[in-house]
Tab-separated table of C-alpha atoms in Angstrom:
chain	number	residue	atom	x	y	z
X	268	UNK	CA	162.022	257.685	159.894
X	269	UNK	CA	161.320	258.419	156.065
X	270	UNK	CA	162.227	255.909	153.620
X	271	UNK	CA	165.218	258.264	152.736
X	272	UNK	CA	166.424	258.393	155.884
X	273	UNK	CA	166.133	254.574	156.531
X	274	UNK	CA	168.305	254.134	153.429
X	275	UNK	CA	170.997	256.290	154.619
X	276	UNK	CA	171.017	254.506	157.906
X	277	UNK	CA	171.853	251.101	155.801
X	278	UNK	CA	174.764	252.867	154.238
X	279	UNK	CA	173.354	253.676	150.964
X	280	UNK	CA	173.118	256.836	149.110
X	281	UNK	CA	171.460	258.081	146.197
X	282	UNK	CA	174.577	257.458	144.061
X	283	UNK	CA	174.584	254.076	145.025
X	284	UNK	CA	170.934	253.427	144.354
X	285	UNK	CA	171.275	254.893	140.841
X	286	UNK	CA	174.144	252.782	140.104
X	287	UNK	CA	172.096	249.654	141.137
X	288	UNK	CA	170.469	248.750	138.098
X	289	UNK	CA	171.149	245.528	135.465
X	290	UNK	CA	173.991	246.237	133.259
X	291	UNK	CA	175.953	248.646	135.654
X	292	UNK	CA	178.848	246.292	136.223
X	293	UNK	CA	178.947	245.659	132.261
X	294	UNK	CA	179.056	249.392	131.571
X	295	UNK	CA	181.911	250.074	134.203
X	296	UNK	CA	183.784	247.089	132.836
X	297	UNK	CA	183.561	248.173	129.240
X	298	UNK	CA	184.809	251.705	129.344
X	299	UNK	CA	183.379	255.136	127.990
X	300	UNK	CA	180.215	255.741	125.828
X	301	UNK	CA	181.066	257.392	122.712
X	302	UNK	CA	178.418	260.143	121.570
X	303	UNK	CA	175.532	258.274	119.930
X	304	UNK	CA	174.703	258.442	116.079
X	305	UNK	CA	171.365	260.003	115.198
X	306	UNK	CA	169.778	256.708	114.568
X	307	UNK	CA	170.866	255.211	117.960
X	308	UNK	CA	170.080	258.248	119.749
X	309	UNK	CA	166.556	257.886	118.283
X	310	UNK	CA	166.216	254.325	119.594
X	311	UNK	CA	167.503	255.025	123.024
X	312	UNK	CA	165.133	258.360	123.332
X	313	UNK	CA	162.104	255.863	121.974
X	314	UNK	CA	162.858	253.671	124.844
X	315	UNK	CA	162.935	256.494	127.334
X	316	UNK	CA	159.891	258.106	126.630
X	317	UNK	CA	158.244	254.711	126.549
X	318	UNK	CA	159.569	254.253	130.121
X	319	UNK	CA	158.272	257.502	131.149
X	320	UNK	CA	154.992	257.113	129.553
X	321	UNK	CA	154.460	253.781	131.524
X	322	UNK	CA	156.632	253.576	134.450
X	323	UNK	CA	153.917	255.228	136.618
X	324	UNK	CA	151.229	252.874	135.375
X	325	UNK	CA	153.630	249.865	136.203
X	326	UNK	CA	153.237	248.811	132.566
X	327	UNK	CA	156.538	247.062	131.079
X	328	UNK	CA	157.438	249.203	127.899
X	329	UNK	CA	157.847	247.752	124.369
X	330	UNK	CA	161.265	247.185	123.391
X	331	UNK	CA	162.732	248.220	120.016
X	332	UNK	CA	164.360	245.436	118.030
X	333	UNK	CA	167.655	244.477	119.241
X	334	UNK	CA	167.622	246.727	122.636
X	335	UNK	CA	167.403	244.908	125.830
X	336	UNK	CA	165.302	246.832	128.312
X	337	UNK	CA	166.208	246.823	131.813
X	338	UNK	CA	163.524	247.632	134.266
X	339	UNK	CA	163.777	247.859	138.006
X	340	UNK	CA	163.438	244.726	140.279
X	341	UNK	CA	162.418	246.879	143.165
X	342	UNK	CA	161.633	250.517	144.281
X	343	UNK	CA	164.469	251.784	146.396
X	344	UNK	CA	163.673	255.368	147.220
X	345	UNK	CA	159.995	255.435	146.104
X	346	UNK	CA	158.579	256.303	142.693
X	347	UNK	CA	160.815	259.318	142.015
X	348	UNK	CA	164.146	257.098	142.373
X	349	UNK	CA	162.537	253.813	140.827
X	350	UNK	CA	161.913	255.753	137.675
X	351	UNK	CA	165.447	257.269	137.646
X	352	UNK	CA	166.751	253.858	137.922
X	353	UNK	CA	164.773	252.346	135.250
X	354	UNK	CA	165.637	254.972	132.928
X	355	UNK	CA	169.593	254.620	133.744
X	356	UNK	CA	169.099	250.895	133.031
X	357	UNK	CA	167.395	251.529	129.713
X	358	UNK	CA	170.143	253.947	128.340
X	359	UNK	CA	172.800	251.360	129.598
X	360	UNK	CA	171.489	248.699	127.845
X	361	UNK	CA	170.315	250.539	124.854
X	362	UNK	CA	173.817	251.919	124.367
X	363	UNK	CA	175.360	248.439	124.532
X	364	UNK	CA	172.697	246.836	122.188
X	365	UNK	CA	173.300	249.561	119.609
X	366	UNK	CA	176.940	249.236	119.390
X	367	UNK	CA	177.892	252.564	120.874
X	368	UNK	CA	179.889	251.535	124.027
X	369	UNK	CA	183.679	251.734	123.302
X	370	UNK	CA	185.372	248.902	125.038
X	371	UNK	CA	188.965	249.600	126.562
X	372	UNK	CA	191.526	247.419	128.115
X	373	UNK	CA	190.648	248.212	131.834
X	374	UNK	CA	193.287	245.538	133.520
X	375	UNK	CA	194.799	246.537	136.634
X	376	UNK	CA	197.157	245.195	139.010
X	377	UNK	CA	195.807	247.091	142.065
X	378	UNK	CA	195.628	245.138	145.272
X	379	UNK	CA	192.378	243.032	145.768
X	380	UNK	CA	191.641	243.290	141.923
X	381	UNK	CA	193.616	240.495	140.489
X	382	UNK	CA	196.103	240.474	138.203
X	383	UNK	CA	196.449	242.201	134.761
X	384	UNK	CA	195.618	239.423	132.555
X	385	UNK	CA	192.693	238.305	134.931
X	386	UNK	CA	191.182	241.643	134.661
X	387	UNK	CA	191.531	241.605	130.741
X	388	UNK	CA	190.027	238.263	130.402
X	389	UNK	CA	186.722	239.241	132.483
X	390	UNK	CA	186.517	242.227	130.423
X	391	UNK	CA	186.717	240.376	127.522
X	392	UNK	CA	183.940	238.116	128.524
X	393	UNK	CA	181.815	240.763	128.892
X	394	UNK	CA	182.565	242.305	125.650
X	395	UNK	CA	181.900	239.055	123.761
X	396	UNK	CA	178.948	238.471	125.514
X	397	UNK	CA	177.400	241.970	124.544
X	398	UNK	CA	178.499	241.134	121.064
X	399	UNK	CA	176.535	237.886	121.199
X	400	UNK	CA	173.506	240.063	121.639
X	401	UNK	CA	174.285	242.339	118.742
X	402	UNK	CA	174.918	239.166	116.611
X	403	UNK	CA	171.756	237.654	117.649
X	404	UNK	CA	169.696	240.995	116.422
X	405	UNK	CA	171.198	240.794	112.612
X	406	UNK	CA	168.496	239.955	110.131
X	407	UNK	CA	167.766	236.310	108.939
X	408	UNK	CA	169.121	235.721	105.335
X	409	UNK	CA	169.921	233.157	103.025
X	410	UNK	CA	170.863	232.425	99.637
X	411	UNK	CA	172.709	229.822	97.232
X	412	UNK	CA	176.157	230.907	97.983
X	413	UNK	CA	178.281	232.305	100.861
X	414	UNK	CA	180.291	235.134	99.815
X	415	UNK	CA	183.511	236.191	101.578
X	416	UNK	CA	185.216	239.094	99.935
X	417	UNK	CA	188.787	240.048	101.486
X	418	UNK	CA	191.616	242.233	100.552
X	419	UNK	CA	193.198	239.407	98.464
X	420	UNK	CA	190.026	238.267	96.515
X	421	UNK	CA	186.457	236.828	96.716
X	422	UNK	CA	185.403	233.388	97.165
X	423	UNK	CA	181.938	231.489	97.195
X	424	UNK	CA	180.908	228.192	98.813
X	425	UNK	CA	177.946	226.413	97.827
X	426	UNK	CA	175.609	224.303	99.937
X	427	UNK	CA	177.023	221.403	98.297
X	428	UNK	CA	180.436	222.680	99.487
X	429	UNK	CA	181.840	223.658	96.064
X	430	UNK	CA	184.482	226.220	96.312
X	431	UNK	CA	184.860	228.947	93.674
X	432	UNK	CA	187.133	231.997	93.345
X	433	UNK	CA	187.199	235.129	91.127
X	434	UNK	CA	190.218	235.548	89.256
X	435	UNK	CA	190.042	238.297	86.262
X	436	UNK	CA	186.506	238.887	86.663
X	437	UNK	CA	185.936	235.009	85.880
X	438	UNK	CA	184.772	232.361	88.383
X	439	UNK	CA	187.252	229.406	88.770
X	440	UNK	CA	185.878	226.086	90.772
X	441	UNK	CA	188.593	225.027	92.987
X	442	UNK	CA	187.125	221.622	94.066
X	443	UNK	CA	185.364	221.061	97.707
X	444	UNK	CA	185.655	223.339	100.593
X	445	UNK	CA	186.850	221.266	103.794
X	446	UNK	CA	184.168	220.859	106.464
X	447	UNK	CA	184.023	223.515	109.245
X	448	UNK	CA	185.694	222.199	112.282
X	449	UNK	CA	183.883	222.337	115.680
X	450	UNK	CA	185.758	220.451	118.354
X	451	UNK	CA	185.281	216.700	117.513
X	452	UNK	CA	183.089	217.378	114.577
X	453	UNK	CA	183.571	218.247	110.916
X	454	UNK	CA	180.571	219.928	109.635
X	455	UNK	CA	179.081	220.568	106.129
X	456	UNK	CA	176.650	223.312	105.229
X	457	UNK	CA	173.770	221.054	106.395
X	458	UNK	CA	175.355	219.988	109.452
X	459	UNK	CA	176.187	223.511	110.300
X	460	UNK	CA	172.398	224.488	110.043
X	461	UNK	CA	172.126	221.391	112.597
X	462	UNK	CA	174.641	222.436	115.031
X	463	UNK	CA	173.489	223.465	118.618
X	464	UNK	CA	173.231	227.321	119.313
X	465	UNK	CA	173.734	226.947	122.984
X	466	UNK	CA	177.004	228.786	123.993
X	467	UNK	CA	177.554	226.297	126.651
X	468	UNK	CA	177.315	223.213	124.439
X	469	UNK	CA	179.433	225.017	122.071
X	470	UNK	CA	182.045	225.954	124.478
X	471	UNK	CA	182.335	222.361	125.361
X	472	UNK	CA	182.909	221.460	121.749
X	473	UNK	CA	185.408	223.811	121.197
X	474	UNK	CA	187.316	222.673	124.329
X	475	UNK	CA	187.113	219.221	123.158
X	476	UNK	CA	190.733	217.300	123.380
X	477	UNK	CA	192.412	218.495	120.120
X	478	UNK	CA	192.875	215.779	117.237
X	479	UNK	CA	195.759	215.458	115.103
X	480	UNK	CA	196.046	218.753	112.863
X	481	UNK	CA	193.397	220.212	114.875
X	482	UNK	CA	193.131	224.245	114.694
X	483	UNK	CA	192.512	225.979	118.125
X	484	UNK	CA	189.502	226.842	119.644
X	485	UNK	CA	189.775	230.206	118.862
X	486	UNK	CA	190.512	229.618	115.333
X	487	UNK	CA	187.392	227.261	114.955
X	488	UNK	CA	184.977	229.856	116.404
X	489	UNK	CA	186.707	232.709	114.011
X	490	UNK	CA	186.173	230.659	111.136
X	491	UNK	CA	182.428	229.836	111.769
X	492	UNK	CA	181.845	233.608	112.046
X	493	UNK	CA	183.585	234.634	108.846
X	494	UNK	CA	183.862	231.609	106.619
X	495	UNK	CA	180.538	229.980	107.170
X	496	UNK	CA	176.852	230.628	106.610
X	497	UNK	CA	176.031	230.501	110.188
X	498	UNK	CA	172.822	231.969	111.420
X	499	UNK	CA	172.395	235.008	113.862
X	500	UNK	CA	171.716	232.586	116.533
X	501	UNK	CA	174.517	230.238	115.851
X	502	UNK	CA	176.960	233.336	115.774
X	503	UNK	CA	175.625	235.009	119.038
X	504	UNK	CA	176.138	231.457	120.618
X	505	UNK	CA	179.675	231.362	119.234
X	506	UNK	CA	180.608	234.551	120.545
X	507	UNK	CA	179.438	233.975	123.989
X	508	UNK	CA	181.210	230.677	123.973
X	509	UNK	CA	184.374	232.401	122.741
X	510	UNK	CA	184.207	234.369	126.074
X	511	UNK	CA	184.368	231.365	128.095
X	512	UNK	CA	187.501	230.350	126.478
X	513	UNK	CA	190.638	230.458	129.102
X	514	UNK	CA	193.190	232.872	127.914
X	515	UNK	CA	191.038	235.073	125.844
X	516	UNK	CA	191.628	238.748	126.647
X	517	UNK	CA	190.706	242.342	125.481
X	518	UNK	CA	192.829	244.456	123.375
X	519	UNK	CA	190.574	247.305	123.463
X	520	UNK	CA	190.187	249.822	120.633
X	521	UNK	CA	192.042	249.210	117.307
X	522	UNK	CA	192.344	249.516	113.729
X	523	UNK	CA	192.457	246.924	110.918
X	524	UNK	CA	194.809	247.088	107.887
X	525	UNK	CA	192.328	249.389	106.022
X	526	UNK	CA	192.013	251.867	108.754
X	527	UNK	CA	188.633	250.489	110.143
X	528	UNK	CA	187.962	250.911	113.739
X	529	UNK	CA	186.822	247.934	115.906
X	530	UNK	CA	187.392	246.214	119.227
X	531	UNK	CA	190.349	243.585	119.467
X	532	UNK	CA	190.370	240.425	121.341
X	533	UNK	CA	193.339	238.038	121.450
X	534	UNK	CA	193.681	234.172	122.387
X	535	UNK	CA	196.897	232.867	123.259
X	536	UNK	CA	197.717	228.918	123.347
X	537	UNK	CA	201.225	227.317	123.961
X	538	UNK	CA	202.400	227.873	120.362
X	539	UNK	CA	199.873	230.265	118.692
X	540	UNK	CA	198.475	233.628	119.052
X	541	UNK	CA	195.173	234.561	117.568
X	542	UNK	CA	193.784	238.163	117.334
X	543	UNK	CA	190.557	239.373	115.950
X	544	UNK	CA	189.116	242.639	115.422
X	545	UNK	CA	185.406	242.882	115.931
X	546	UNK	CA	182.891	245.759	114.714
X	547	UNK	CA	180.729	246.220	117.830
X	548	UNK	CA	178.061	247.748	115.994
X	549	UNK	CA	177.459	245.064	113.836
X	550	UNK	CA	179.192	241.918	115.288
X	551	UNK	CA	181.123	241.449	111.776
X	552	UNK	CA	184.399	240.374	112.149
X	553	UNK	CA	186.820	242.884	110.396
X	554	UNK	CA	190.472	241.150	110.862
X	555	UNK	CA	191.899	238.284	111.940
X	556	UNK	CA	195.844	237.312	112.684
X	557	UNK	CA	197.018	234.139	113.333
X	558	UNK	CA	200.867	233.873	114.493
X	559	UNK	CA	202.801	230.781	115.399
X	560	UNK	CA	204.808	231.623	118.545
X	561	UNK	CA	206.604	228.301	118.943
X	562	UNK	CA	207.666	225.126	116.979
X	563	UNK	CA	209.015	224.646	113.610
X	564	UNK	CA	206.641	227.238	112.398
X	565	UNK	CA	207.511	229.957	114.861
X	566	UNK	CA	207.107	233.399	113.576
X	567	UNK	CA	204.573	232.377	110.637
X	568	UNK	CA	201.681	234.848	110.226
X	569	UNK	CA	198.266	234.263	108.620
X	570	UNK	CA	196.197	237.287	108.109
X	571	UNK	CA	193.069	237.963	106.698
X	572	UNK	CA	190.979	241.494	106.497
X	573	UNK	CA	187.478	240.650	105.722
X	574	UNK	CA	185.701	243.485	103.569
X	575	UNK	CA	182.125	241.737	103.852
X	576	UNK	CA	180.570	238.522	104.292
X	577	UNK	CA	176.992	237.269	103.450
X	578	UNK	CA	174.774	235.296	101.286
X	579	UNK	CA	174.155	235.541	97.524
X	580	UNK	CA	172.315	233.796	94.692
X	581	UNK	CA	174.916	234.166	91.977
X	582	UNK	CA	178.576	234.332	91.666
X	583	UNK	CA	180.119	237.184	90.312
């Protein structure tokens, strides 16, 4: 009996083999893949060409920055199918890493697949895990101030936590910015640099019992991702931790108030609902909306649209 016949006898076929690669489940959960941009296509083709050149020699190809290369763990139908499996894995992981996967709400209520909300939550976890990879691949930078530009104005935070706003083209000091809240911790700039980047530990901090006047775990995470000089590694850990929050759901493709497209994620608690729009290509937060759904503040909405965030060495 040939290897192919033996495989058929065990209930497998070529389609099953080709879908047996690292990243297949994530791609299926994510939705469809949009056409690659010229730059992304070049990166993917470079990976595929490297795989073709080295597969036969048993050499692991070099990977481009930000691309997770998925090589086969075993050969299923000999060298031919092993190579095809490797190439499909490369295309899948490269597409996710370059931010070209379009994530959709793939929730279902079919029998045996769980509830609609459970399916959405699982997909949100996949998306946030993928975004953590994108965040980690961003360039490390530094500066004297952390600058946040929104639709309502521009703010600056110094290493000493001095807080400035721009009004009429002039900078005004508004005092000290409150420390960033991470569970039981209140961190200044220096403390933020010393904060763990481990997603499991970050999730534990975010899920710590709330203190008086604590903001929600989701709100804490979003604040770190937008209003703080968090490093790429810390941002990656925060995104992955967000995926572990109970109640996080994927909204699919949405647009912010300026018309920019992104992927929406929401987090519901007993008295509030947080919604964030993420650019899947850069991991940047485009917009955040926080709504009180119960209590004295029911109906109150806080809305922020982020045009840009990053380091700068001067104000203005």
